[in-house]
Amino acid sequence: MNFPDLNTKSILVTGASRGIGKTIALTLAAQKAHVVFNYRGDETKAQELAAEIEKAGGRATALKFDVTDVEAMTKALDAYFAAGNTLQGLVNNAGISKDQLMLRVKPQDIEDLFNVNLKGSMILTNYLSKHLMKAGGASIVNMSSIVGLMGNAAQTVYATTKAGMIGFTKAVAKELASRQVRANAVCPGFITTEMTDALPDKAKETYAANIPLGRFGETQDVANLVTFLLSDASKYITGEVIKIDGGLYI
Ligand code: NAP
């Protein structure tokens, strides 16, 4: 891949400490982008990630905030912009899952999943929208999921938050298009990360057997798509919901 415009862009990726978000951060770094990422507590790990981004060819800025902590998020981003930085891209990737049959879901689980997966992304986008409008040709990528489209047993709450991300993406795309800000949603199927490692082996086998391409995806598969959506190569694509699932939901 070669998207030369990315080397002039600063892009915030949430949840870049591991999994899909980390691969997105390193793929953007390989395109020489300025990668801005949040971290929740571990300074050493954040410094290690910044070093990896720089080694891969990018510039790195680490901001300390949890996406559910509006005060910390606002403080970190206010300081980022006060220092003269700009932002041309946002990847709302941070997310959690707590798989449980509806019968056993606790009200606190619903709170937690909505706070991280949906409200965190909405509050961050809300804060950043004026900065993205100023940037000229900015791109937002929201991490949804195939289960937001097709549902899944034992994922009622997770699927609801991911379906919410789709409505959110489409509304933002319509609202910000006149300012040349694009918004698209990505719907991964089963991708090998710590999130899916937590599934029992039997469940993994059953899921893989239902994937026409016969396997779980890799984080790089998703990162390639996200990088394209952040680049000018996709500059006429907005409001789209793109599945990346090995054919799981054909
Ligand atoms: P992961 O390996 O579990 O990583 C989740 C990331 O989100 C971590 O960096 C984590 O940071 C961060 N995060 C969690 N809660 C946070 C919070 N409150 N504030 C800030 N950051 C927070 O997950 P993944 O598999 O890479 O998934 C990434 C995204 O893709 C998620 O939105 C997920 O729903 C979506 N997705 C994944 C799959 C899949 O098969 N893996 C499929 C469809 C969609 P810490 O290290 O600080 O915990």
Short mmCIF file of C-alpha atoms and ligand atoms in Angstrom, two decimals:
data_model
loop_
_atom_site.label_atom_id
_atom_site.label_comp_id
_atom_site.label_asym_id
_atom_site.label_seq_id
_atom_site.Cartn_x
_atom_site.Cartn_y
_atom_site.Cartn_z
CA MET A 1 0.00 0.00 0.00
CA ASN A 2 1.17 3.50 -0.70
CA PHE A 3 -0.99 6.46 0.32
CA PRO A 4 1.37 9.45 0.14
CA ASP A 5 -1.17 11.93 1.57
CA LEU A 6 -1.01 10.14 4.93
CA ASN A 7 2.47 11.45 5.63
CA THR A 8 0.97 14.93 6.02
CA LYS A 9 -1.80 13.76 8.35
CA SER A 10 -2.26 13.40 12.09
CA ILE A 11 -4.65 10.59 13.00
CA LEU A 12 -6.01 9.67 16.43
CA VAL A 13 -6.50 5.93 16.97
CA THR A 14 -8.25 4.89 20.18
CA GLY A 15 -7.51 1.51 21.74
CA ALA A 16 -4.13 1.20 20.02
CA SER A 17 -2.43 -0.61 22.91
CA ARG A 18 -3.11 -4.00 21.33
CA GLY A 19 -5.17 -5.95 18.80
CA ILE A 20 -6.70 -4.26 15.78
CA GLY A 21 -5.93 -0.73 17.03
CA LYS A 22 -2.22 -1.43 17.42
CA THR A 23 -1.96 -2.85 13.90
CA ILE A 24 -3.81 0.21 12.56
CA ALA A 25 -1.33 2.47 14.39
CA LEU A 26 1.70 0.64 12.99
CA THR A 27 0.23 0.48 9.46
CA LEU A 28 -0.35 4.25 9.53
CA ALA A 29 3.20 4.68 10.82
CA ALA A 30 4.50 2.73 7.82
CA GLN A 31 2.71 5.37 5.68
CA LYS A 32 4.69 8.00 7.64
CA ALA A 33 1.61 9.42 9.35
CA HIS A 34 1.60 11.22 12.70
CA VAL A 35 -0.14 8.67 14.92
CA VAL A 36 -1.87 10.00 18.00
CA PHE A 37 -3.05 7.35 20.43
CA ASN A 38 -4.64 7.22 23.86
CA TYR A 39 -3.54 5.05 26.74
CA ARG A 40 -5.18 4.37 30.06
CA GLY A 41 -2.44 4.01 32.63
CA ASP A 42 0.73 2.18 31.78
CA GLU A 43 3.26 4.91 30.86
CA THR A 44 5.98 2.39 30.01
CA LYS A 45 3.76 0.53 27.55
CA ALA A 46 2.72 3.85 25.97
CA GLN A 47 6.38 4.80 25.53
CA GLU A 48 7.10 1.39 24.01
CA LEU A 49 4.24 1.83 21.52
CA ALA A 50 5.47 5.34 20.64
CA ALA A 51 8.94 3.87 19.98
CA GLU A 52 7.43 1.13 17.77
CA ILE A 53 5.47 3.73 15.78
CA GLU A 54 8.61 5.80 15.26
CA LYS A 55 10.62 2.72 14.27
CA ALA A 56 7.93 1.87 11.70
CA GLY A 57 8.38 5.33 10.11
CA GLY A 58 5.74 7.50 11.77
CA ARG A 59 5.60 10.23 14.39
CA ALA A 60 3.90 9.40 17.70
CA THR A 61 1.97 11.33 20.32
CA ALA A 62 0.56 9.55 23.37
CA LEU A 63 -2.42 11.08 25.21
CA LYS A 64 -3.53 9.74 28.57
CA PHE A 65 -7.28 9.23 28.75
CA ASP A 66 -9.95 6.58 29.07
CA VAL A 67 -12.73 7.06 26.50
CA THR A 68 -15.32 6.98 29.29
CA ASP A 69 -13.62 9.81 31.20
CA VAL A 70 -14.84 12.99 29.53
CA GLU A 71 -12.80 15.29 31.77
CA ALA A 72 -9.49 13.50 31.12
CA MET A 73 -10.27 13.24 27.40
CA THR A 74 -11.03 16.95 27.13
CA LYS A 75 -7.93 17.92 29.14
CA ALA A 76 -5.59 15.79 27.02
CA LEU A 77 -7.05 16.99 23.73
CA ASP A 78 -7.21 20.65 24.79
CA ALA A 79 -3.45 20.44 25.51
CA TYR A 80 -2.82 18.68 22.16
CA PHE A 81 -4.54 21.45 20.16
CA ALA A 82 -3.16 24.25 22.35
CA ALA A 83 0.33 23.06 21.35
CA GLY A 84 -0.55 23.90 17.71
CA ASN A 85 -1.34 20.36 16.57
CA THR A 86 -4.11 19.52 14.10
CA LEU A 87 -6.03 16.34 13.34
CA GLN A 88 -7.10 15.00 9.95
CA GLY A 89 -8.29 11.55 10.96
CA LEU A 90 -10.01 9.69 13.79
CA VAL A 91 -10.40 5.95 14.34
CA ASN A 92 -12.97 5.14 17.03
CA ASN A 93 -11.61 1.67 17.71
CA ALA A 94 -11.55 1.24 21.54
CA GLY A 95 -14.09 -1.37 22.52
CA ILE A 96 -14.95 -4.11 24.97
CA SER A 97 -17.08 -7.24 24.85
CA LYS A 98 -18.75 -9.14 27.67
CA ASP A 99 -20.45 -12.12 26.09
CA GLN A 100 -23.43 -13.32 28.06
CA LEU A 101 -26.90 -14.71 27.39
CA MET A 102 -29.54 -11.97 27.67
CA LEU A 103 -31.01 -13.86 30.62
CA ARG A 104 -27.80 -13.31 32.59
CA VAL A 105 -26.80 -9.82 31.48
CA LYS A 106 -26.43 -7.41 34.41
CA PRO A 107 -27.52 -3.76 34.16
CA GLN A 108 -23.89 -2.78 34.88
CA ASP A 109 -22.73 -4.76 31.80
CA ILE A 110 -25.13 -2.71 29.67
CA GLU A 111 -23.76 0.52 31.19
CA ASP A 112 -20.15 -0.54 30.62
CA LEU A 113 -20.59 -1.64 27.01
CA PHE A 114 -22.58 1.43 26.04
CA ASN A 115 -20.11 3.74 27.81
CA VAL A 116 -17.03 2.38 26.04
CA ASN A 117 -18.30 1.16 22.67
CA LEU A 118 -20.84 3.82 21.83
CA LYS A 119 -20.82 6.83 24.15
CA GLY A 120 -17.01 7.02 24.24
CA SER A 121 -16.88 7.25 20.44
CA MET A 122 -19.76 9.74 20.30
CA ILE A 123 -18.31 12.06 22.94
CA LEU A 124 -14.86 11.98 21.33
CA THR A 125 -16.28 12.66 17.85
CA ASN A 126 -18.45 15.43 19.27
CA TYR A 127 -15.38 17.11 20.84
CA LEU A 128 -13.26 16.67 17.70
CA SER A 129 -15.80 17.61 15.04
CA LYS A 130 -14.87 21.31 14.93
CA HIS A 131 -11.18 20.41 14.60
CA LEU A 132 -11.89 17.85 11.87
CA MET A 133 -14.05 20.38 9.98
CA LYS A 134 -11.13 22.82 10.00
CA ALA A 135 -8.74 20.18 8.66
CA GLY A 136 -10.14 20.03 5.09
CA GLY A 137 -10.80 16.48 3.91
CA ALA A 138 -10.75 14.68 7.27
CA SER A 139 -11.86 11.08 7.66
CA ILE A 140 -13.53 9.27 10.58
CA VAL A 141 -13.55 5.48 10.77
CA ASN A 142 -15.83 3.84 13.32
CA MET A 143 -15.19 0.27 14.40
CA SER A 144 -18.50 -1.53 14.30
CA SER A 145 -18.82 -5.31 13.94
CA ILE A 146 -20.51 -7.86 11.75
CA VAL A 147 -22.72 -8.70 14.74
CA GLY A 148 -24.07 -5.14 14.60
CA LEU A 149 -25.56 -6.16 11.25
CA MET A 150 -26.52 -9.79 11.83
CA GLY A 151 -26.88 -10.11 15.61
CA ASN A 152 -25.39 -12.95 17.62
CA ALA A 153 -26.56 -15.06 20.52
CA ALA A 154 -24.84 -14.14 23.79
CA GLN A 155 -23.87 -10.75 22.33
CA THR A 156 -27.14 -8.83 22.60
CA VAL A 157 -25.60 -5.81 24.31
CA TYR A 158 -22.38 -5.80 22.26
CA ALA A 159 -24.39 -6.18 19.02
CA THR A 160 -26.64 -3.29 20.05
CA THR A 161 -23.69 -0.97 20.66
CA LYS A 162 -22.16 -1.97 17.32
CA ALA A 163 -25.48 -1.43 15.49
CA GLY A 164 -25.56 1.98 17.18
CA MET A 165 -22.16 2.77 15.67
CA ILE A 166 -23.69 2.28 12.22
CA GLY A 167 -26.52 4.77 12.78
CA PHE A 168 -24.04 7.17 14.34
CA THR A 169 -21.69 6.86 11.35
CA LYS A 170 -24.43 7.53 8.81
CA ALA A 171 -25.75 10.56 10.70
CA VAL A 172 -22.26 12.03 11.13
CA ALA A 173 -21.52 11.38 7.43
CA LYS A 174 -24.63 13.33 6.43
CA GLU A 175 -24.01 16.13 8.89
CA LEU A 176 -20.33 16.76 8.15
CA ALA A 177 -20.18 16.04 4.40
CA SER A 178 -20.63 19.71 3.47
CA ARG A 179 -17.41 20.39 5.41
CA GLN A 180 -15.63 17.59 3.51
CA VAL A 181 -15.44 15.35 6.58
CA ARG A 182 -16.15 11.71 5.72
CA ALA A 183 -17.35 9.01 8.13
CA ASN A 184 -17.44 5.28 7.44
CA ALA A 185 -18.04 2.19 9.55
CA VAL A 186 -16.01 -1.00 9.37
CA CYS A 187 -17.63 -4.30 10.36
CA PRO A 188 -15.03 -6.97 11.07
CA GLY A 189 -16.10 -10.59 11.44
CA PHE A 190 -13.95 -12.76 13.70
CA ILE A 191 -10.41 -11.39 13.87
CA THR A 192 -7.67 -13.02 15.93
CA THR A 193 -6.99 -10.73 18.92
CA GLU A 194 -7.18 -10.95 22.72
CA MET A 195 -10.92 -10.26 22.36
CA THR A 196 -11.52 -13.43 20.34
CA ASP A 197 -8.80 -15.42 22.17
CA ALA A 198 -11.19 -15.27 25.12
CA LEU A 199 -13.72 -17.46 23.23
CA PRO A 200 -13.81 -21.18 24.12
CA ASP A 201 -11.98 -23.37 21.54
CA LYS A 202 -15.22 -25.15 20.64
CA ALA A 203 -16.91 -21.81 19.83
CA LYS A 204 -13.91 -20.73 17.73
CA GLU A 205 -14.12 -23.96 15.71
CA THR A 206 -17.87 -23.53 15.15
CA TYR A 207 -17.46 -19.90 14.08
CA ALA A 208 -14.55 -20.73 11.70
CA ALA A 209 -16.61 -23.53 10.11
CA ASN A 210 -19.23 -20.92 9.15
CA ILE A 211 -16.75 -18.55 7.49
CA PRO A 212 -16.63 -19.17 3.71
CA LEU A 213 -12.90 -18.24 3.62
CA GLY A 214 -12.47 -20.86 6.34
CA ARG A 215 -10.54 -18.91 8.97
CA PHE A 216 -10.55 -15.96 11.35
CA GLY A 217 -9.17 -12.73 9.89
CA GLU A 218 -5.90 -11.04 10.87
CA THR A 219 -5.60 -7.58 12.39
CA GLN A 220 -3.63 -6.55 9.29
CA ASP A 221 -6.68 -7.29 7.09
CA VAL A 222 -8.69 -4.73 9.03
CA ALA A 223 -5.82 -2.23 9.28
CA ASN A 224 -5.40 -2.23 5.48
CA LEU A 225 -9.07 -1.29 5.00
CA VAL A 226 -8.98 1.38 7.71
CA THR A 227 -5.80 2.91 6.25
CA PHE A 228 -7.47 3.12 2.82
CA LEU A 229 -10.52 4.83 4.37
CA LEU A 230 -8.28 7.38 6.11
CA SER A 231 -6.44 8.20 2.90
CA ASP A 232 -7.46 10.40 -0.02
CA ALA A 233 -7.69 7.23 -2.15
CA SER A 234 -11.19 6.85 -0.65
CA LYS A 235 -12.12 10.55 -0.85
CA TYR A 236 -15.52 9.93 -2.51
CA ILE A 237 -16.61 7.27 0.00
CA THR A 238 -18.71 8.38 2.95
CA GLY A 239 -21.55 6.91 5.04
CA GLU A 240 -20.52 3.40 4.00
CA VAL A 241 -20.69 0.29 6.15
CA ILE A 242 -18.01 -2.11 5.00
CA LYS A 243 -17.93 -5.77 6.05
CA ILE A 244 -14.56 -7.46 6.42
CA ASP A 245 -15.53 -10.94 7.52
CA GLY A 246 -14.25 -13.62 5.13
CA GLY A 247 -17.78 -13.90 3.75
CA LEU A 248 -19.40 -14.76 7.10
CA TYR A 249 -22.43 -12.56 6.41
CA ILE A 250 -22.98 -12.93 2.67
P1 NAP B 1 -8.74 -5.82 22.15
O1 NAP B 1 -7.60 -6.61 21.65
O2 NAP B 1 -9.52 -6.32 23.32
O3 NAP B 1 -8.26 -4.31 22.41
C1 NAP B 1 -9.19 -3.35 22.86
C2 NAP B 1 -8.53 -1.99 22.90
O4 NAP B 1 -9.50 -1.03 23.38
C3 NAP B 1 -7.34 -1.94 23.84
O5 NAP B 1 -6.37 -1.08 23.31
C4 NAP B 1 -7.94 -1.32 25.10
O6 NAP B 1 -7.00 -0.60 25.90
C5 NAP B 1 -8.92 -0.33 24.48
N1 NAP B 1 -9.94 0.07 25.44
C6 NAP B 1 -10.85 -0.72 26.07
N2 NAP B 1 -11.58 0.01 26.90
C7 NAP B 1 -11.12 1.29 26.81
C8 NAP B 1 -11.48 2.51 27.43
N3 NAP B 1 -12.47 2.58 28.33
N4 NAP B 1 -10.80 3.64 27.09
C9 NAP B 1 -9.80 3.58 26.20
N5 NAP B 1 -9.40 2.47 25.57
C10 NAP B 1 -10.07 1.34 25.88
O7 NAP B 1 -9.86 -5.63 21.00
P2 NAP B 1 -9.79 -5.84 19.42
O8 NAP B 1 -10.19 -7.23 19.14
O9 NAP B 1 -8.53 -5.30 18.87
O10 NAP B 1 -11.02 -4.92 18.98
C11 NAP B 1 -10.84 -3.57 18.58
C12 NAP B 1 -12.19 -3.04 18.08
O11 NAP B 1 -12.67 -3.88 17.02
C13 NAP B 1 -13.28 -3.07 19.16
O12 NAP B 1 -14.12 -1.96 19.00
C14 NAP B 1 -14.03 -4.35 18.85
O13 NAP B 1 -15.36 -4.30 19.31
C15 NAP B 1 -13.96 -4.35 17.32
N6 NAP B 1 -14.14 -5.67 16.73
C16 NAP B 1 -13.29 -6.71 17.02
C17 NAP B 1 -13.48 -7.94 16.43
C18 NAP B 1 -12.59 -9.10 16.67
O14 NAP B 1 -12.90 -10.21 16.18
N7 NAP B 1 -11.47 -8.97 17.37
C19 NAP B 1 -14.57 -8.12 15.56
C20 NAP B 1 -15.42 -7.07 15.30
C21 NAP B 1 -15.20 -5.83 15.89
P3 NAP B 1 -6.33 -1.25 27.23
O15 NAP B 1 -5.11 -1.99 26.75
O16 NAP B 1 -6.02 -0.06 28.06
O17 NAP B 1 -7.35 -2.17 27.84
#
